[in-house]
CSV table of C-alpha atoms and ligand atoms in Angstrom, one decimal:
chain,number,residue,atom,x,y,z
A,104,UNK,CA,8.7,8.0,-0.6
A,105,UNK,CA,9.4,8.7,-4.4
A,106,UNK,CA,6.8,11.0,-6.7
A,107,UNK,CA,5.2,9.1,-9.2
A,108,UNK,CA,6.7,9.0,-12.5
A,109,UNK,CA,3.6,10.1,-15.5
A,110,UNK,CA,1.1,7.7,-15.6
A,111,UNK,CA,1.9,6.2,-12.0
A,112,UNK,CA,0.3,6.2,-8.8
A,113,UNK,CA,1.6,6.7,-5.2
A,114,UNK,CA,-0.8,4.7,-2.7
A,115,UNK,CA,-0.9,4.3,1.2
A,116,UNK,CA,-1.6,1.1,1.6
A,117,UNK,CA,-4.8,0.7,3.7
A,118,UNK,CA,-5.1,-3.6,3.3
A,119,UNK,CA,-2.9,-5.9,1.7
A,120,UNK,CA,-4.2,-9.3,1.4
A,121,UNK,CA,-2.4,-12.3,2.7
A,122,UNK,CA,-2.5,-14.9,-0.7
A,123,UNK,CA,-1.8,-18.7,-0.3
A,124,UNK,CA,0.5,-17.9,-3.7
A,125,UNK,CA,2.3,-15.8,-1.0
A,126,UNK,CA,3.6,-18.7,1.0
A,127,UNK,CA,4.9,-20.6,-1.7
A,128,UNK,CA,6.7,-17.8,-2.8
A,129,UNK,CA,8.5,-17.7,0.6
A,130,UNK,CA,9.0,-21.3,0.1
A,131,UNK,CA,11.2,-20.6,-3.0
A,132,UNK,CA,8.2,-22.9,-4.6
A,133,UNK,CA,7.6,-20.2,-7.1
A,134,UNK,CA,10.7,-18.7,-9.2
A,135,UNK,CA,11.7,-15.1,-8.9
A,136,UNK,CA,14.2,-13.3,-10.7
A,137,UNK,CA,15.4,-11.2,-7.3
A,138,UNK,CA,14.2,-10.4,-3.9
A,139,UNK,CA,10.7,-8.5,-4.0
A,140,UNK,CA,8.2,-6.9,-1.4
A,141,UNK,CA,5.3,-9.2,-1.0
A,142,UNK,CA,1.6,-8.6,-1.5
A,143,UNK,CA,-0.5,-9.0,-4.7
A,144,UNK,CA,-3.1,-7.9,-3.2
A,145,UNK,CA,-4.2,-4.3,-2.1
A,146,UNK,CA,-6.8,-1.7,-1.4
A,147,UNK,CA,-5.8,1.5,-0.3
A,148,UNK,CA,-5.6,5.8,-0.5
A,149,UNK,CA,-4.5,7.7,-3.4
A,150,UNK,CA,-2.0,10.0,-1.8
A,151,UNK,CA,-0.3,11.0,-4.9
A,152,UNK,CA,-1.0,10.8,-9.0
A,153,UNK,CA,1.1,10.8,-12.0
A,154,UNK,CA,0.9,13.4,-14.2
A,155,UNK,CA,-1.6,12.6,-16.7
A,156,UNK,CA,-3.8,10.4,-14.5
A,157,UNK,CA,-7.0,11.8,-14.1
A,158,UNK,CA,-9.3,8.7,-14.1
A,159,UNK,CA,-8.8,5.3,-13.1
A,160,UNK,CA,-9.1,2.3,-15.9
A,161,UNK,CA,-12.5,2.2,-16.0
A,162,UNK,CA,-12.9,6.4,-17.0
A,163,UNK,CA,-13.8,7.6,-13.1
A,164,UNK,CA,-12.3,10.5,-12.3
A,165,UNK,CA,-10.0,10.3,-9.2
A,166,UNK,CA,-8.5,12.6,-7.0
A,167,UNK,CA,-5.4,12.4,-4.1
A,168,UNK,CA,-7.6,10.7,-0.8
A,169,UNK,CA,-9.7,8.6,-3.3
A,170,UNK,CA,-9.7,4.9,-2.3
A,171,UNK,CA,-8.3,2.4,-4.8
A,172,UNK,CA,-8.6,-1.5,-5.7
A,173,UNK,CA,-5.7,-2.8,-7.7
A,174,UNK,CA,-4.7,-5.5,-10.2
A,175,UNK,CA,-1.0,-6.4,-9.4
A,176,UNK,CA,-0.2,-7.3,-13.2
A,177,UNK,CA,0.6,-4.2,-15.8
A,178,UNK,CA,0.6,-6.2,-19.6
A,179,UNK,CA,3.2,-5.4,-22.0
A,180,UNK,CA,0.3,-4.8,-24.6
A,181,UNK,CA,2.9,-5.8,-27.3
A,182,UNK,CA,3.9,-9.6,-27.1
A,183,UNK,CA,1.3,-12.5,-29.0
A,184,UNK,CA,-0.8,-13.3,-25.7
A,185,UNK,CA,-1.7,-9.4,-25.1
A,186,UNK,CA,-2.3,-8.2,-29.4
A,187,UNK,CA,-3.4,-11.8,-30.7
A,188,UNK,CA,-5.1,-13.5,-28.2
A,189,UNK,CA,-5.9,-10.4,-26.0
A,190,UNK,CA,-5.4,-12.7,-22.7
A,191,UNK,CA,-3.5,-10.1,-20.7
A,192,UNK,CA,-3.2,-12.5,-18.0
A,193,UNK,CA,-0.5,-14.6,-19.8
A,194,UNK,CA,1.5,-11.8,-21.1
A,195,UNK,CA,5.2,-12.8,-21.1
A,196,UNK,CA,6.2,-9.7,-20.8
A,197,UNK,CA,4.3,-8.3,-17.9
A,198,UNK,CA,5.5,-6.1,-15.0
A,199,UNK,CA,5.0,-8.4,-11.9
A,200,UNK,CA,7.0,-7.5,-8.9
A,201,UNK,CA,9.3,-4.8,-9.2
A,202,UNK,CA,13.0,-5.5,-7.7
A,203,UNK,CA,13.1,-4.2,-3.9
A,204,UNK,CA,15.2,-1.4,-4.1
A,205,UNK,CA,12.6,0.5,-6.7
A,206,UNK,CA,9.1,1.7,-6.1
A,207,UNK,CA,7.1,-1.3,-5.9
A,208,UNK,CA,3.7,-2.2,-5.7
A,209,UNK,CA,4.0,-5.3,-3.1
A,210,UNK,CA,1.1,-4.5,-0.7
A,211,UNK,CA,3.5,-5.9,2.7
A,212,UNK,CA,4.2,-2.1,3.0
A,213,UNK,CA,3.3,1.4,3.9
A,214,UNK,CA,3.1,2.5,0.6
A,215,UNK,CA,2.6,1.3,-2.8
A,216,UNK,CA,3.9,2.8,-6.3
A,217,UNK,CA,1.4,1.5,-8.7
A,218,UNK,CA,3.1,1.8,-12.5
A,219,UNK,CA,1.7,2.8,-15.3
A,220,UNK,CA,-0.7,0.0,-17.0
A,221,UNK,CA,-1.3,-1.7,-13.7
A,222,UNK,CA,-4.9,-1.0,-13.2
A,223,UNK,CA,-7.1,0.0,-10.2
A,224,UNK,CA,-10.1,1.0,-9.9
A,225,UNK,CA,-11.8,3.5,-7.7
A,226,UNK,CA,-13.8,1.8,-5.1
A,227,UNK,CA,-17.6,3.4,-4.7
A,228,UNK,CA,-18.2,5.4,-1.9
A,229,UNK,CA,-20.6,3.4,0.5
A,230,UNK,CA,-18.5,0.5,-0.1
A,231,UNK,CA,-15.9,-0.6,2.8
A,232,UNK,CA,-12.2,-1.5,2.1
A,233,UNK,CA,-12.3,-4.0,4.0
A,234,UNK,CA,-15.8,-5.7,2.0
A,235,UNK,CA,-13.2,-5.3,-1.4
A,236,UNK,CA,-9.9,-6.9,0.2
A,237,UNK,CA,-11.6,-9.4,1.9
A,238,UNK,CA,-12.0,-11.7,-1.4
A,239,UNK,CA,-8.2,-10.0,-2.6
A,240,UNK,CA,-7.2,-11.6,-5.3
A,241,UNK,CA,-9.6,-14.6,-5.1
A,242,UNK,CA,-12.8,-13.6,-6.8
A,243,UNK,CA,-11.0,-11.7,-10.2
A,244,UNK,CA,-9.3,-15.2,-10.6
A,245,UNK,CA,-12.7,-17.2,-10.2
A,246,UNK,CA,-14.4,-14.8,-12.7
A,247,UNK,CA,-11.6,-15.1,-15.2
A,248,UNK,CA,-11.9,-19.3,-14.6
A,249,UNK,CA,-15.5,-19.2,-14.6
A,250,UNK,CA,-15.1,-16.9,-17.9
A,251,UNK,CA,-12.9,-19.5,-19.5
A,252,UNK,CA,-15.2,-22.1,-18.5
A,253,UNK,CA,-18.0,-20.8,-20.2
A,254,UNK,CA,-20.2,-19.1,-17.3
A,255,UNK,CA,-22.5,-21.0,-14.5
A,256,UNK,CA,-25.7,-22.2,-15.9
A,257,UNK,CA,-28.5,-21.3,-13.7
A,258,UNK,CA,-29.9,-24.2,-12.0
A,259,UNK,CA,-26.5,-26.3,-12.6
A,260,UNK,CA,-25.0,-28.3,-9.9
A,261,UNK,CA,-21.7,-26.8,-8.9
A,262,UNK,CA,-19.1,-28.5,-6.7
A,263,UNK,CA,-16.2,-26.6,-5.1
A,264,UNK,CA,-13.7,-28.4,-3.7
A,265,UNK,CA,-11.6,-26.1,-1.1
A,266,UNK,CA,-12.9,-23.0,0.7
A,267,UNK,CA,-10.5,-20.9,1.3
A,268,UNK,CA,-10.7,-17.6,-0.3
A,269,UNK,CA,-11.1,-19.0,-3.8
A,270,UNK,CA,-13.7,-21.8,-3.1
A,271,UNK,CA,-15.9,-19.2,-1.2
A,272,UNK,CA,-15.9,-16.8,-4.0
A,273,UNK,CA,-16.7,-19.5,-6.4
A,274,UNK,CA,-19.4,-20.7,-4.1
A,275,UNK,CA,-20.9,-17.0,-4.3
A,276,UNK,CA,-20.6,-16.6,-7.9
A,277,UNK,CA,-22.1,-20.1,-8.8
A,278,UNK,CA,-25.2,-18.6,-5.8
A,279,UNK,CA,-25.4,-15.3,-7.7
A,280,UNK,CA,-25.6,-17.2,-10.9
A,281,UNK,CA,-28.7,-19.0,-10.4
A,282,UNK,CA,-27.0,-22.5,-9.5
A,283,UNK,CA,-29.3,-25.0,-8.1
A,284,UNK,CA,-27.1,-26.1,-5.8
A,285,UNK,CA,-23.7,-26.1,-4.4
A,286,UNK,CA,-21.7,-28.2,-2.7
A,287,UNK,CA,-18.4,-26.8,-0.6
A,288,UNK,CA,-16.0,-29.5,0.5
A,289,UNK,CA,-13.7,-28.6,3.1
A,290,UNK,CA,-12.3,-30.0,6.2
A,291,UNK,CA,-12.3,-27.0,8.7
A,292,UNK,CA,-15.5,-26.3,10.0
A,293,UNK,CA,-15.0,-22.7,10.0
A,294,UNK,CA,-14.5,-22.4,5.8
A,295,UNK,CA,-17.4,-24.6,5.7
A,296,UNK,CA,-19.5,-22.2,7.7
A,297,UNK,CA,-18.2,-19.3,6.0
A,298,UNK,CA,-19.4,-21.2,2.5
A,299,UNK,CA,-23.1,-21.7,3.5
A,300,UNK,CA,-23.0,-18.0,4.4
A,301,UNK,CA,-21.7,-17.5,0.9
A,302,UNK,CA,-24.6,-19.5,-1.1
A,303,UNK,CA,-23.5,-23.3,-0.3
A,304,UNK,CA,-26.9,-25.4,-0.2
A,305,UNK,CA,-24.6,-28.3,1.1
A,306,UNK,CA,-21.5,-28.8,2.7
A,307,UNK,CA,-19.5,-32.2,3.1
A,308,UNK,CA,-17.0,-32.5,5.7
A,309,UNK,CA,-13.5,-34.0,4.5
A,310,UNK,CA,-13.0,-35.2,7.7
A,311,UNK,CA,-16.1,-36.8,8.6
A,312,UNK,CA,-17.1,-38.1,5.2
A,313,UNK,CA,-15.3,-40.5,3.1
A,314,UNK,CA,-15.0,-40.1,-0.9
A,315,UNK,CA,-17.6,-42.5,-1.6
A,316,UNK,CA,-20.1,-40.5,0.7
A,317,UNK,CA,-19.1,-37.5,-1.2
A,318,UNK,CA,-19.9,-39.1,-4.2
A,319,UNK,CA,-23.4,-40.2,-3.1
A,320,UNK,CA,-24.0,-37.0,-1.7
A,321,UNK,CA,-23.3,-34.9,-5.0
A,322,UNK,CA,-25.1,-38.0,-7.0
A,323,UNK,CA,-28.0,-37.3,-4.5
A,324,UNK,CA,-28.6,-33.7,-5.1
A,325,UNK,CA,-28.1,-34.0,-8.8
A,326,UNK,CA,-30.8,-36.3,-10.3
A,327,UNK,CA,-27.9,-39.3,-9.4
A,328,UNK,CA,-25.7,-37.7,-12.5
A,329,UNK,CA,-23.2,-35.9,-10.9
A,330,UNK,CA,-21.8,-31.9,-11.3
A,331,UNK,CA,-22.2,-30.3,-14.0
A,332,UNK,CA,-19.5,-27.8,-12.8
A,333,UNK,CA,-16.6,-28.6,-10.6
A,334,UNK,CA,-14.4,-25.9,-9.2
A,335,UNK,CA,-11.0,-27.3,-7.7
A,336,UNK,CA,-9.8,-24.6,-5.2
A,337,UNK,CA,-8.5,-26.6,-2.4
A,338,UNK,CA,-4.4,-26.6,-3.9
A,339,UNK,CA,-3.9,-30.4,-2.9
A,340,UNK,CA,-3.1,-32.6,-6.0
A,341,UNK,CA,-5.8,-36.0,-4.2
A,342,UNK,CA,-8.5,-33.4,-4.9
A,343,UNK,CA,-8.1,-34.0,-8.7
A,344,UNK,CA,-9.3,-37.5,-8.9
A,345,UNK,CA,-11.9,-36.6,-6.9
A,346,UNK,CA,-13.3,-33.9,-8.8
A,347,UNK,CA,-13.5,-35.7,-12.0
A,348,UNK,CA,-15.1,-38.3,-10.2
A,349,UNK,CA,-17.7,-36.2,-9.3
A,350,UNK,CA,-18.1,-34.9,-12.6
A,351,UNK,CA,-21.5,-35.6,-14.5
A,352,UNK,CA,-21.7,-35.9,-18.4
A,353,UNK,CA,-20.8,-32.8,-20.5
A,354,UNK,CA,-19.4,-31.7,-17.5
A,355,UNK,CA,-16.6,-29.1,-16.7
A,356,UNK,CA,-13.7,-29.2,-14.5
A,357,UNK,CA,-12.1,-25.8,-13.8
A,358,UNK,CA,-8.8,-26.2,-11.9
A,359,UNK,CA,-7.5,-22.7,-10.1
A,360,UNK,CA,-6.1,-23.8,-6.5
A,361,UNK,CA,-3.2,-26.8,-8.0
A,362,UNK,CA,-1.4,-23.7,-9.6
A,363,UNK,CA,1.3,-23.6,-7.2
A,364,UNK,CA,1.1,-27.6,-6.5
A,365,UNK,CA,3.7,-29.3,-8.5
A,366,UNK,CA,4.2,-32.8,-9.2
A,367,UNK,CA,2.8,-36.5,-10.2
A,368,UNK,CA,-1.1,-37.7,-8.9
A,369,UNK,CA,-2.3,-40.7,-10.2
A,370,UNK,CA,-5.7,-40.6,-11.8
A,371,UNK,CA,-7.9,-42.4,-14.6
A,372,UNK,CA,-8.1,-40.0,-17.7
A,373,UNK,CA,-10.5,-42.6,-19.4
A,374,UNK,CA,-13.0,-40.6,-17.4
A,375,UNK,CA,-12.5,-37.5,-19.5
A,376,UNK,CA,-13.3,-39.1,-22.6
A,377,UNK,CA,-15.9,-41.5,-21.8
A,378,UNK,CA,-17.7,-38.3,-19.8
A,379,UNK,CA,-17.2,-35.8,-22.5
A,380,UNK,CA,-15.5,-33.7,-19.6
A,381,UNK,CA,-13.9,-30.6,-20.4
A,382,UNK,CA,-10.6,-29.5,-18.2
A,383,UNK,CA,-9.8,-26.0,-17.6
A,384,UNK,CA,-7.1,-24.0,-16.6
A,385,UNK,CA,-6.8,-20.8,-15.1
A,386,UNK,CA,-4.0,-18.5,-13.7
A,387,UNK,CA,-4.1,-14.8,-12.4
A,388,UNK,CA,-6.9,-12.5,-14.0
A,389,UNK,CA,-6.9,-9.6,-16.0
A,390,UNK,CA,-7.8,-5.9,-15.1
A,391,UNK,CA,-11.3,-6.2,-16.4
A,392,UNK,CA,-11.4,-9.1,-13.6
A,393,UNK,CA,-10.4,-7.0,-10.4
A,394,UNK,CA,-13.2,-4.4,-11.9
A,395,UNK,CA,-15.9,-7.0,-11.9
A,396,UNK,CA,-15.0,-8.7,-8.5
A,397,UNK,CA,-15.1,-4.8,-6.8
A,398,UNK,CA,-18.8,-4.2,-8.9
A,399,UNK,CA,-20.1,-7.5,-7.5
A,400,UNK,CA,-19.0,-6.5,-4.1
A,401,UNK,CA,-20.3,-3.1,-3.7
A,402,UNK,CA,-23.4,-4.4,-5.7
A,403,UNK,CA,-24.2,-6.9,-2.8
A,404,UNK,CA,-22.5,-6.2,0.6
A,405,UNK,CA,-25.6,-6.3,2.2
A,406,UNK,CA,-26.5,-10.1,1.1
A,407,UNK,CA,-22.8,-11.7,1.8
A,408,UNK,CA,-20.5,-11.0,4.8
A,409,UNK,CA,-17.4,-9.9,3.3
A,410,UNK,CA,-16.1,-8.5,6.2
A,411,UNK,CA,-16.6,-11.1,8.2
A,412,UNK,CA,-14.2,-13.2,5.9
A,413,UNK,CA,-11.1,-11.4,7.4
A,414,UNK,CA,-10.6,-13.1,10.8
A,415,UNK,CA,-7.4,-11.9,10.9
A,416,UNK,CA,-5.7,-8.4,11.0
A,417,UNK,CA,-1.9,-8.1,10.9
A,418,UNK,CA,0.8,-5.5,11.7
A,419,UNK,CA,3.4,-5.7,8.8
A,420,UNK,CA,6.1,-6.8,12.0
A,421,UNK,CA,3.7,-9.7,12.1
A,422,UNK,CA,3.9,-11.5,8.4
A,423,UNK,CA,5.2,-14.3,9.5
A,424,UNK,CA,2.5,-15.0,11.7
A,425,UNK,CA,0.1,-14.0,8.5
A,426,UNK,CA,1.4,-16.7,6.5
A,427,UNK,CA,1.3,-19.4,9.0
A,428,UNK,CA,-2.0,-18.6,9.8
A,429,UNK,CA,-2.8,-19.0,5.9
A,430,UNK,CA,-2.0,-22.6,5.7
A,431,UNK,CA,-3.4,-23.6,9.4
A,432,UNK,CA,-7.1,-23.7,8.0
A,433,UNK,CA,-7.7,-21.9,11.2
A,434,UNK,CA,-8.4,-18.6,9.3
A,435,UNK,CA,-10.8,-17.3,6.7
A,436,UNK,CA,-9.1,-14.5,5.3
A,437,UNK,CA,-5.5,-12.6,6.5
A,438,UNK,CA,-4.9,-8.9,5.8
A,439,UNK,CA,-2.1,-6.8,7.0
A,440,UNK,CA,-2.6,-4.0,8.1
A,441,UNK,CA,0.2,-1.3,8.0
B,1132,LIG,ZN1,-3.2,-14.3,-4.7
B,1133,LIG,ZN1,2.1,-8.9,-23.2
């Protein structure tokens, strides 16, 4: 195990967060320039620091035994995205992945070597690791969606389609934001359990319901006009015509969950126009993001079940395992557990 360079960190790895993105990396569905060590997604033990780091990125001191939340990406702070725009999170320059035979920060591992510019945070005492990694990389990405999207006006009606990791922590956050209602679609009876504990008024059954009840069901709890925000986190490329389908006027349609799903899917695009709909995308999120999602969590780990989202624990010997069990809709969240 190496010393951190100045500016780095040295982590033991307490949780690493099993990521859908994960398993389309494995599928060679996602190009990398070599071989890495998986895991975006971390929380765990300062055992060593840098010199020159006496505070995390949001100015609290830390100290070797502290326990640590990370964002994966370290900007370049010098290309157009990170000085112009100030979007860190499509820096084309950024430190991803470091190559396997270098300190790394991929969170399938023992130990983590965070560089400098990736940030973490210190997680609050009173607050369980488990409560932080639970939500991994999921609720920074809906906040920097949601952010894009302009907020969640309170007393909206919010649709999320997909609830996995990403459509429960947009089912919180549109519950914490003073939605009127919202309405998970799933078709495991397990995520849709999980997303009434999270703040979902209704839930619809993909297998049990068909489009058109779907439709009438979100028409039904809106005044007959339809969402007025729909989240796609689901990753399948049918649920797009669906969800501008079940877009009211003025509506929004924020897509997170088709990033990894390439290819064609037929829809009608008069309905953007003639519905005033606005599309957004979103990838990653930004340090500020992974800050926020750890404040919400230690703010309210006594109204939401966080760590009752992790169903599964894994032994790093066991990743395979973790993955499959990712896409079998048979698990709410996957952490390994070195
Ligand atoms: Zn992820
Ligand atoms: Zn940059």
């Amino acid at each position: 195990m190496p010393s951190p360079s100045a500016g780095a960190v040295v982590a033991r790895v307490e949780y690493g967060g099993v990521c859908g993105s994960d398993v389309h990396m494995t599928r060679g569905e996602f190009d990398l320039p070599h071989a890495i060590v998986l895991g975006h997604e971390g929380v765990g033990v300062i055992e060593e620091l840098g010199e020159g780091v006496v505070h995390d990125y949001a100015g609290v001191a830390v100290t070797a035994g502290d326990r640590i939340y990370w964002c994966p990406i370290a900007p370049c702070h010098k290309c157009w995205y990170c000085t112009i725009e100030k979007d860190f999170s499509s820096c084309t320059q950024a430190t991803w992945f470091g190559p396997v035979d270098k300190p790394t920060w991929g969170s399938y591992a023992d130990f983590v070597t965070l560089p400098e510019g990736a940030a973490f945070f210190r997680i609050p005492d009173g607050t369980t690791s488990e409560a932080v990694i639970a939500f991994g990389c999921a609720l920074p990405a809906v906040l920097q969606g949601v952010e894009r999207a302009g907020g969640i006006k309170p007393l909206s009606h919010v649709v999320v389609q997909g609830c996995g990791p990403i459509g429960l922590a947009a089912v919180m956050l549109a519950k914490l934001s003073g939605a009127a209602t919202v309405t998970a679609i799933d078709a495991s009876p397990l995520r849709l359990r999980l997303a009434e504990q999270f703040g979902a008024t209704g839930v619809l059954d993909l297998a049990s319901t068909s489009l058109d009840e779907r439709l009438e069901r979100v028409r039904a709890v809106s005044g007959g006009r339809g969402a007025d925000l729909v989240i796609e986190a689901s990753g399948h490329r049918s649920a797009f015509p669906e969800g501008l389908g079940l877009c009211a006027r003025n509506a929004a349609y924020l897509l997170i969950g088709l990033w990894a799903s390439q290819g064609e899917q037929p829809f009608d695009p008069s309905l953007i126009v003639q519905r005033n709909l606005r599309l957004i995308g979103t990838q990653y999120a930004q340090g500020r993001h992974y800050h926020d999602a750890m404040k919400i969590v230690s703010l309210h780990h006594q109204a939401f079940p966080f760590e009752a989202l992790i169903t599964h624990r894994c032994g790093l010997h066991e990743a395979r395992q973790a993955l499959g069990l990712v896409t079998s809709g048979q698990a709410g969240k996957v952490v390994m557990r070195p």
